[in-house]
Amino acid sequence: MIQKLLKGRRFPIRPHVFFILLICGLLSRPVPTHAQAQPPNPLSGKNVLILHSHEANAPVFIGTDEGLLAALESGGIPRLNQSFKSLDLRQNPSPEYRRLLVEEMRIRYGARKPDMIITMYPEALEYVLKDCRDIFPNIPILAMYLPQGFELPKSNRRIIGHYALVDVLGTLQIALKLLPGAKRVYVISGRHEIDRRIAEQARRDFKRWEGRLEFRYLSPMSFEDILSALANAPPDTVVLLLIYTEDTAGRIYTSPNVAQRLSQVSKAPIFGLLDAALRYGITGGSLINFEHVGVKAGELALDILQGTPPAKDISEFLNVPAVPMFDWRQLRRWNLSESALPKGSILVNREFTFWDLKYYIIGALAFVMAQSFLLAGLWVQKRRKRSAEQMLRQKTEELDQFFSVTLDLLCVANTEGYFLRLNPAWERSLGYSREELMTKRFLDFVHPDDLQRTRKAVSTLASQEKVIYFENRYRSKDGAYRWLEWTSAPAGNLIYAAARDVTERLKEEVAARQHREELAHVTRVAMMGELTTSLAHEINQPLTAILSNAEAAQRFLSQASPDISEVRQILEDIIRDDRRANDVVRRVRALVKKEKLHDEPLDLNEVILGVVDLIRADSLLQGLSIATDLSPRLASIHGDGIQLQQVILNLILNGAASMRNAPSGQRKIIVRTAMLDSRTVKVFVTDLGTGIDEKNVDRLFEPFYTTKPDGLGMGLSISQTIIKAHGGTIEAKNNREGGATFAFTLPALEGDLP
Amino acid sequence: VTEEKSVVYVVDDDESVRRALKRLLSSAGYHALTFESAEDFLYSTSGLGEGCLLLDIRLPGMTGLDLQEKLASSGAKCSVIFMTAHDNPQWQERAKKTGAVAYLKKPFDEQSLFDAIRLACGKGS
């Protein structure tokens, strides 16, 4: 997608603009072709060595060299400082030759070392890295025309790779756009290894068109048979010329040669992959333009020579996309419409009719009149465009950098369910390679329980709505699931999304909750320890009654005429007291038992009465009276009854402790409930004790802060944790009339508002 | 036995305990009178006669220990048996000092109770 856009923008030069520039050029002094050609140029002393792996007269070298030469020269590197050298390695594989060649290189370039080496084809790169290691250490290399899949060798020096990527699919799409009625495609390729590799890739890529088009692969035919097949091609045929460097008989061909011979006989338009075949009979296509590649390589070389720092830890690549180019004469020959050409296409061999020229002449005259003015304007525009392009490039580089280094998982996906682009963070998080992630539908990685929600999110995106704060689980390579938190935005059928791996955070939250529960439990058990005397009393009372009753019954029954109704009464009393004791045990067990947190609707008044019941005996013992003032219109809340009992118990015990030294009749605690507002329930525990130290009011709820000599200092801290976990707040204040009030709020249960 | 029925005054705030003790004491031939607080006992027994006092320590208002001290200072001759659902060494100490006959930890069996009462009645009479 992005590449297509760039393709359209790279060459926005139309024929009439060429013409205008031409006239301007004729009328003014020579216009420098590159803004960097301003003396004094720091690059004028730099040397660049360009090494071809094999024979220099191949079209690829001629075109690329031309582009390189032009770009380097306009960047300020004089021709004298550009050395082009053909290594002829393919024709001379012997070690003897390689050794002599090293000597030659030492003599030629040893004294004036190049600042930059540009190699073409992998053989040249390997030659520099191995054989010439001592002559050219640490000189940066731009390695051009590497085959697809070639891995750049690990090296301390800076190596930038460029891959020879032909655009077979782009060319087919263009052909089908120009010939919408096409029914069959003749695919022509040679039998050289490179030819075959590209043909195989094409065959795989064409799979998805197979229902619509009939593909005929002519590669097993001799060249003569191919010619006759083309001469007899039925209408509605499109010919796709891939790479043809060697025929079945082992003869070597160049692309202009092949294109020329095929087009002479073909009954169908031929589309190709290389610019070199254009002007020799092919109609066009998404073409690799060697000169254009050379220009781009030269510009990159200039950047490097100027000292642009290398991108750290990521491989650097030069990417030169193919350009849509067409032969105007061929378009006319096959009666193809110019309007169907993709935006930004380049047309060659255009013949201008007088009608065409009329406007250019008028335009030119206008230009002559306003020449100086327009020239200035043009210059400004050109400079602006360059700086805009530079900014765009800088921005793109910046974004690419962020894309690679961010810990977040970034992706571009389509609404059909495939990832189109992923950043390296995906590999770190899920353990899959990006290729593995892109070959399957992304739903295949989603946890089965999250599938339905994920599908829904995708359909929301497909209807062009954003999706934020979406969480689901993705399977990682080791089979474990990772929690991802998503923010996604749609753009047509594309989805731009950022995900964050929150697995660790969720684990920590679970651990923190468990820890909190444990701590609450431990302090609860500790608190029960403080209450043991009270509890012993509560159980011993019924036990005393039971034992005495049972003994009395035994005595009654041993009498001569036992009073049965009295014995029955005794048994009833025993049962009642047994239940009483059991009740106490049950309540204590509930507080001490380690149970999973409940979240249920609760009546706070009942929770409070449960606590007050439990410690009534103890409070009496201390001469303490606990009064309750509970609002009858209190809304329900939701939470864990045991934990809330713990908080209330803790606040009461705290209050009691603060009144330890007060006279017996003045030890009083009031527990009050009220609606603070329609959505909040509030509980107040008021004592008449010594009050709190106002200076340390903030520290009251800190763990291990205590004013009691035997206190652990965990009670209030845990209480605060529990109340916070229930969505409430807790506070402490001194009363005006003495003592302190601890109060906490809890959110009222929705739908239960009074 | 019926002729010399000894009186046992029981003071305990727990109704169930009062009922059970009264039954047990009756079945053993004692005459048991029960009170739910120290104040209640003081009120209704201004003419306290012979017998012993089975007194719970932990009571609402005046505690059992307070009551015993009050009785001792007023010169009453009633012997006191303390009972308590708590095991508190300080109380036990204090009870012993003030001349209590026994200190029963709840729950107690009839043997300990009757032994204590026999001791108290013997001492008291």
PDB file of C-alpha atoms in Angstrom, chain A residues 28-217:
ATOM      1  CA  SER A  28      18.961  30.463 -18.839  1.00  0.00           C
ATOM      2  CA  ARG A  29      22.423  29.591 -17.717  1.00  0.00           C
ATOM      3  CA  PRO A  30      23.002  25.895 -17.078  1.00  0.00           C
ATOM      4  CA  VAL A  31      20.994  24.736 -14.116  1.00  0.00           C
ATOM      5  CA  PRO A  32      22.861  22.557 -11.644  1.00  0.00           C
ATOM      6  CA  THR A  33      21.043  19.258 -11.312  1.00  0.00           C
ATOM      7  CA  HIS A  34      21.624  18.844  -7.630  1.00  0.00           C
ATOM      8  CA  ALA A  35      21.401  21.411  -4.865  1.00  0.00           C
ATOM      9  CA  GLN A  36      24.332  19.831  -3.054  1.00  0.00           C
ATOM     10  CA  ALA A  37      26.644  20.904  -5.880  1.00  0.00           C
ATOM     11  CA  GLN A  38      27.511  24.144  -4.128  1.00  0.00           C
ATOM     12  CA  PRO A  39      31.222  24.811  -3.649  1.00  0.00           C
ATOM     13  CA  PRO A  40      33.098  24.405  -1.409  1.00  0.00           C
ATOM     14  CA  ASN A  41      31.926  20.864  -1.083  1.00  0.00           C
ATOM     15  CA  PRO A  42      33.308  18.715   1.749  1.00  0.00           C
ATOM     16  CA  LEU A  43      32.762  15.625  -0.381  1.00  0.00           C
ATOM     17  CA  SER A  44      35.029  16.745  -3.210  1.00  0.00           C
ATOM     18  CA  GLY A  45      37.953  14.888  -1.642  1.00  0.00           C
ATOM     19  CA  LYS A  46      36.107  11.612  -1.095  1.00  0.00           C
ATOM     20  CA  ASN A  47      36.789   8.495  -3.151  1.00  0.00           C
ATOM     21  CA  VAL A  48      34.184   5.905  -4.061  1.00  0.00           C
ATOM     22  CA  LEU A  49      35.046   2.485  -5.442  1.00  0.00           C
ATOM     23  CA  ILE A  50      32.355   0.673  -7.433  1.00  0.00           C
ATOM     24  CA  LEU A  51      32.952  -3.036  -7.968  1.00  0.00           C
ATOM     25  CA  HIS A  52      31.026  -5.180 -10.453  1.00  0.00           C
ATOM     26  CA  SER A  53      31.091  -8.910  -9.908  1.00  0.00           C
ATOM     27  CA  HIS A  54      31.153  -9.762 -13.579  1.00  0.00           C
ATOM     28  CA  GLU A  55      31.212  -8.357 -17.103  1.00  0.00           C
ATOM     29  CA  ALA A  56      30.620  -4.628 -17.030  1.00  0.00           C
ATOM     30  CA  ASN A  57      28.689  -4.381 -20.280  1.00  0.00           C
ATOM     31  CA  ALA A  58      25.526  -6.052 -18.887  1.00  0.00           C
ATOM     32  CA  PRO A  59      22.569  -3.617 -18.987  1.00  0.00           C
ATOM     33  CA  VAL A  60      22.250  -3.760 -15.215  1.00  0.00           C
ATOM     34  CA  PHE A  61      25.750  -2.346 -14.739  1.00  0.00           C
ATOM     35  CA  ILE A  62      25.505   0.194 -17.517  1.00  0.00           C
ATOM     36  CA  GLY A  63      22.221   1.597 -16.162  1.00  0.00           C
ATOM     37  CA  THR A  64      23.205   1.502 -12.508  1.00  0.00           C
ATOM     38  CA  ASP A  65      26.612   3.040 -13.189  1.00  0.00           C
ATOM     39  CA  GLU A  66      25.016   5.888 -15.064  1.00  0.00           C
ATOM     40  CA  GLY A  67      22.693   6.634 -12.159  1.00  0.00           C
ATOM     41  CA  LEU A  68      25.485   6.350  -9.624  1.00  0.00           C
ATOM     42  CA  LEU A  69      27.789   8.571 -11.620  1.00  0.00           C
ATOM     43  CA  ALA A  70      25.172  11.266 -11.975  1.00  0.00           C
ATOM     44  CA  ALA A  71      24.117  11.195  -8.341  1.00  0.00           C
ATOM     45  CA  LEU A  72      27.675  11.135  -6.980  1.00  0.00           C
ATOM     46  CA  GLU A  73      28.822  13.872  -9.299  1.00  0.00           C
ATOM     47  CA  SER A  74      25.899  16.124  -8.467  1.00  0.00           C
ATOM     48  CA  GLY A  75      26.656  15.456  -4.800  1.00  0.00           C
ATOM     49  CA  GLY A  76      30.122  16.913  -5.248  1.00  0.00           C
ATOM     50  CA  ILE A  77      32.262  13.840  -5.888  1.00  0.00           C
ATOM     51  CA  PRO A  78      34.211  14.432  -9.069  1.00  0.00           C
ATOM     52  CA  ARG A  79      34.319  11.725 -11.736  1.00  0.00           C
ATOM     53  CA  LEU A  80      38.036  11.303 -11.121  1.00  0.00           C
ATOM     54  CA  ASN A  81      37.300  10.124  -7.611  1.00  0.00           C
ATOM     55  CA  GLN A  82      34.819   7.491  -8.769  1.00  0.00           C
ATOM     56  CA  SER A  83      36.486   4.240  -9.756  1.00  0.00           C
ATOM     57  CA  PHE A  84      34.434   1.645 -11.578  1.00  0.00           C
ATOM     58  CA  LYS A  85      36.030  -1.756 -11.676  1.00  0.00           C
ATOM     59  CA  SER A  86      34.810  -5.032 -13.079  1.00  0.00           C
ATOM     60  CA  LEU A  87      36.065  -8.017 -11.110  1.00  0.00           C
ATOM     61  CA  ASP A  88      35.102 -10.585 -13.778  1.00  0.00           C
ATOM     62  CA  LEU A  89      34.736 -13.182 -11.054  1.00  0.00           C
ATOM     63  CA  ARG A  90      32.174 -15.289 -12.878  1.00  0.00           C
ATOM     64  CA  GLN A  91      34.389 -15.851 -15.880  1.00  0.00           C
ATOM     65  CA  ASN A  92      37.524 -16.451 -13.809  1.00  0.00           C
ATOM     66  CA  PRO A  93      36.810 -18.693 -10.857  1.00  0.00           C
ATOM     67  CA  SER A  94      40.441 -19.843 -10.299  1.00  0.00           C
ATOM     68  CA  PRO A  95      42.195 -19.003  -6.976  1.00  0.00           C
ATOM     69  CA  GLU A  96      45.233 -17.858  -8.963  1.00  0.00           C
ATOM     70  CA  TYR A  97      43.118 -15.146 -10.603  1.00  0.00           C
ATOM     71  CA  ARG A  98      41.661 -14.039  -7.303  1.00  0.00           C
ATOM     72  CA  ARG A  99      45.150 -13.726  -5.790  1.00  0.00           C
ATOM     73  CA  LEU A 100      46.447 -11.673  -8.673  1.00  0.00           C
ATOM     74  CA  LEU A 101      43.362  -9.536  -8.477  1.00  0.00           C
ATOM     75  CA  VAL A 102      44.041  -8.823  -4.803  1.00  0.00           C
ATOM     76  CA  GLU A 103      47.536  -7.664  -5.742  1.00  0.00           C
ATOM     77  CA  GLU A 104      46.121  -5.420  -8.424  1.00  0.00           C
ATOM     78  CA  MET A 105      43.640  -3.937  -5.970  1.00  0.00           C
ATOM     79  CA  ARG A 106      46.442  -3.284  -3.496  1.00  0.00           C
ATOM     80  CA  ILE A 107      48.515  -1.500  -6.095  1.00  0.00           C
ATOM     81  CA  ARG A 108      45.614   0.481  -7.562  1.00  0.00           C
ATOM     82  CA  TYR A 109      43.723   1.459  -4.439  1.00  0.00           C
ATOM     83  CA  GLY A 110      46.049   0.697  -1.517  1.00  0.00           C
ATOM     84  CA  ALA A 111      47.595   4.149  -1.513  1.00  0.00           C
ATOM     85  CA  ARG A 112      44.426   6.195  -2.035  1.00  0.00           C
ATOM     86  CA  LYS A 113      41.916   4.251  -0.056  1.00  0.00           C
ATOM     87  CA  PRO A 114      38.261   4.650  -0.995  1.00  0.00           C
ATOM     88  CA  ASP A 115      35.943   6.154   1.612  1.00  0.00           C
ATOM     89  CA  MET A 116      33.076   4.019   0.435  1.00  0.00           C
ATOM     90  CA  ILE A 117      32.750   0.803  -1.555  1.00  0.00           C
ATOM     91  CA  ILE A 118      29.726  -0.042  -3.648  1.00  0.00           C
ATOM     92  CA  THR A 119      29.502  -3.674  -4.717  1.00  0.00           C
ATOM     93  CA  MET A 120      27.128  -5.192  -7.245  1.00  0.00           C
ATOM     94  CA  TYR A 121      26.020  -8.815  -6.866  1.00  0.00           C
ATOM     95  CA  PRO A 122      26.971 -10.948  -3.876  1.00  0.00           C
ATOM     96  CA  GLU A 123      30.235 -12.213  -5.393  1.00  0.00           C
ATOM     97  CA  ALA A 124      31.675  -8.713  -5.296  1.00  0.00           C
ATOM     98  CA  LEU A 125      30.588  -8.199  -1.683  1.00  0.00           C
ATOM     99  CA  GLU A 126      32.130 -11.480  -0.592  1.00  0.00           C
ATOM    100  CA  TYR A 127      35.309 -10.673  -2.464  1.00  0.00           C
ATOM    101  CA  VAL A 128      35.719  -7.371  -0.608  1.00  0.00           C
ATOM    102  CA  LEU A 129      34.925  -8.907   2.766  1.00  0.00           C
ATOM    103  CA  LYS A 130      37.218 -11.916   2.406  1.00  0.00           C
ATOM    104  CA  ASP A 131      39.980 -11.390  -0.147  1.00  0.00           C
ATOM    105  CA  CYS A 132      40.380  -7.646   0.351  1.00  0.00           C
ATOM    106  CA  ARG A 133      39.932  -7.669   4.115  1.00  0.00           C
ATOM    107  CA  ASP A 134      43.422  -6.267   4.710  1.00  0.00           C
ATOM    108  CA  ILE A 135      43.372  -3.699   1.959  1.00  0.00           C
ATOM    109  CA  PHE A 136      39.989  -2.165   2.801  1.00  0.00           C
ATOM    110  CA  PRO A 137      39.323  -2.624   6.496  1.00  0.00           C
ATOM    111  CA  ASN A 138      36.362  -0.810   8.055  1.00  0.00           C
ATOM    112  CA  ILE A 139      35.316   0.945   4.877  1.00  0.00           C
ATOM    113  CA  PRO A 140      31.521   1.110   4.663  1.00  0.00           C
ATOM    114  CA  ILE A 141      29.952  -0.986   1.922  1.00  0.00           C
ATOM    115  CA  LEU A 142      26.757  -0.542  -0.009  1.00  0.00           C
ATOM    116  CA  ALA A 143      26.030  -4.056  -1.325  1.00  0.00           C
ATOM    117  CA  MET A 144      23.718  -3.852  -4.316  1.00  0.00           C
ATOM    118  CA  TYR A 145      21.726  -6.474  -6.196  1.00  0.00           C
ATOM    119  CA  LEU A 146      21.668  -9.161  -3.561  1.00  0.00           C
ATOM    120  CA  PRO A 147      19.345 -12.064  -4.330  1.00  0.00           C
ATOM    121  CA  GLN A 148      16.175 -12.298  -2.273  1.00  0.00           C
ATOM    122  CA  GLY A 149      16.889 -14.087   0.996  1.00  0.00           C
ATOM    123  CA  PHE A 150      20.625 -13.316   0.978  1.00  0.00           C
ATOM    124  CA  GLU A 151      21.715 -12.710   4.550  1.00  0.00           C
ATOM    125  CA  LEU A 152      24.141  -9.854   5.112  1.00  0.00           C
ATOM    126  CA  PRO A 153      27.308 -11.192   6.791  1.00  0.00           C
ATOM    127  CA  LYS A 154      27.936 -10.090  10.368  1.00  0.00           C
ATOM    128  CA  SER A 155      30.662  -7.466  10.356  1.00  0.00           C
ATOM    129  CA  ASN A 156      31.941  -4.599  12.446  1.00  0.00           C
ATOM    130  CA  ARG A 157      31.847  -2.299   9.510  1.00  0.00           C
ATOM    131  CA  ARG A 158      28.722  -0.690   8.190  1.00  0.00           C
ATOM    132  CA  ILE A 159      27.105  -2.717   5.420  1.00  0.00           C
ATOM    133  CA  ILE A 160      23.913  -1.632   3.760  1.00  0.00           C
ATOM    134  CA  GLY A 161      22.122  -4.178   1.621  1.00  0.00           C
ATOM    135  CA  HIS A 162      20.062  -3.666  -1.494  1.00  0.00           C
ATOM    136  CA  TYR A 163      17.968  -6.449  -2.931  1.00  0.00           C
ATOM    137  CA  ALA A 164      17.058  -6.913  -6.573  1.00  0.00           C
ATOM    138  CA  LEU A 165      13.317  -7.228  -6.109  1.00  0.00           C
ATOM    139  CA  VAL A 166      11.298  -7.445  -9.300  1.00  0.00           C
ATOM    140  CA  ASP A 167       7.620  -6.532  -9.107  1.00  0.00           C
ATOM    141  CA  VAL A 168       5.888  -9.412 -10.891  1.00  0.00           C
ATOM    142  CA  LEU A 169       2.537  -8.885  -9.212  1.00  0.00           C
ATOM    143  CA  GLY A 170       2.590  -5.136  -9.875  1.00  0.00           C
ATOM    144  CA  THR A 171       3.232  -5.780 -13.541  1.00  0.00           C
ATOM    145  CA  LEU A 172       0.426  -8.344 -13.803  1.00  0.00           C
ATOM    146  CA  GLN A 173      -1.972  -5.950 -12.085  1.00  0.00           C
ATOM    147  CA  ILE A 174      -1.043  -3.169 -14.499  1.00  0.00           C
ATOM    148  CA  ALA A 175      -1.499  -5.490 -17.484  1.00  0.00           C
ATOM    149  CA  LEU A 176      -4.937  -6.525 -16.250  1.00  0.00           C
ATOM    150  CA  LYS A 177      -5.913  -2.932 -15.697  1.00  0.00           C
ATOM    151  CA  LEU A 178      -4.958  -2.047 -19.259  1.00  0.00           C
ATOM    152  CA  LEU A 179      -6.580  -5.203 -20.628  1.00  0.00           C
ATOM    153  CA  PRO A 180      -9.553  -5.871 -18.372  1.00  0.00           C
ATOM    154  CA  GLY A 181     -10.880  -8.508 -20.786  1.00  0.00           C
ATOM    155  CA  ALA A 182      -7.723 -10.643 -20.678  1.00  0.00           C
ATOM    156  CA  LYS A 183      -8.432 -14.357 -20.252  1.00  0.00           C
ATOM    157  CA  ARG A 184      -5.021 -15.977 -20.386  1.00  0.00           C
ATOM    158  CA  VAL A 185      -1.460 -15.114 -19.511  1.00  0.00           C
ATOM    159  CA  TYR A 186       1.616 -16.510 -21.247  1.00  0.00           C
ATOM    160  CA  VAL A 187       4.470 -16.485 -18.753  1.00  0.00           C
ATOM    161  CA  ILE A 188       7.935 -16.469 -20.293  1.00  0.00           C
ATOM    162  CA  SER A 189      11.123 -17.132 -18.350  1.00  0.00           C
ATOM    163  CA  GLY A 190      14.554 -18.572 -19.046  1.00  0.00           C
ATOM    164  CA  ARG A 191      16.266 -21.586 -17.540  1.00  0.00           C
ATOM    165  CA  HIS A 192      19.124 -19.848 -15.743  1.00  0.00           C
ATOM    166  CA  GLU A 193      19.007 -20.265 -11.963  1.00  0.00           C
ATOM    167  CA  ILE A 194      17.990 -16.631 -11.412  1.00  0.00           C
ATOM    168  CA  ASP A 195      15.344 -16.898 -14.162  1.00  0.00           C
ATOM    169  CA  ARG A 196      13.898 -20.007 -12.585  1.00  0.00           C
ATOM    170  CA  ARG A 197      13.823 -18.579  -9.080  1.00  0.00           C
ATOM    171  CA  ILE A 198      11.774 -15.597 -10.182  1.00  0.00           C
ATOM    172  CA  ALA A 199       9.468 -17.796 -12.268  1.00  0.00           C
ATOM    173  CA  GLU A 200       8.804 -20.082  -9.314  1.00  0.00           C
ATOM    174  CA  GLN A 201       7.972 -17.140  -7.097  1.00  0.00           C
ATOM    175  CA  ALA A 202       5.624 -15.800  -9.801  1.00  0.00           C
ATOM    176  CA  ARG A 203       3.899 -19.161 -10.119  1.00  0.00           C
ATOM    177  CA  ARG A 204       3.182 -19.111  -6.372  1.00  0.00           C
ATOM    178  CA  ASP A 205       1.979 -15.521  -6.482  1.00  0.00           C
ATOM    179  CA  PHE A 206      -0.355 -16.225  -9.393  1.00  0.00           C
ATOM    180  CA  LYS A 207      -2.189 -18.957  -7.477  1.00  0.00           C
ATOM    181  CA  ARG A 208      -4.887 -16.585  -6.344  1.00  0.00           C
ATOM    182  CA  TRP A 209      -5.694 -15.501  -9.924  1.00  0.00           C
ATOM    183  CA  GLU A 210      -5.992 -19.017 -11.206  1.00  0.00           C
ATOM    184  CA  GLY A 211      -9.768 -19.072 -11.042  1.00  0.00           C
ATOM    185  CA  ARG A 212     -10.005 -15.949 -13.162  1.00  0.00           C
ATOM    186  CA  LEU A 213      -7.146 -16.381 -15.600  1.00  0.00           C
ATOM    187  CA  GLU A 214      -5.543 -19.221 -17.447  1.00  0.00           C
ATOM    188  CA  PHE A 215      -1.775 -19.231 -16.932  1.00  0.00           C
ATOM    189  CA  ARG A 216       0.471 -20.902 -19.484  1.00  0.00           C
ATOM    190  CA  TYR A 217       4.121 -21.260 -18.504  1.00  0.00           C
TER     191      TYR A 217
END
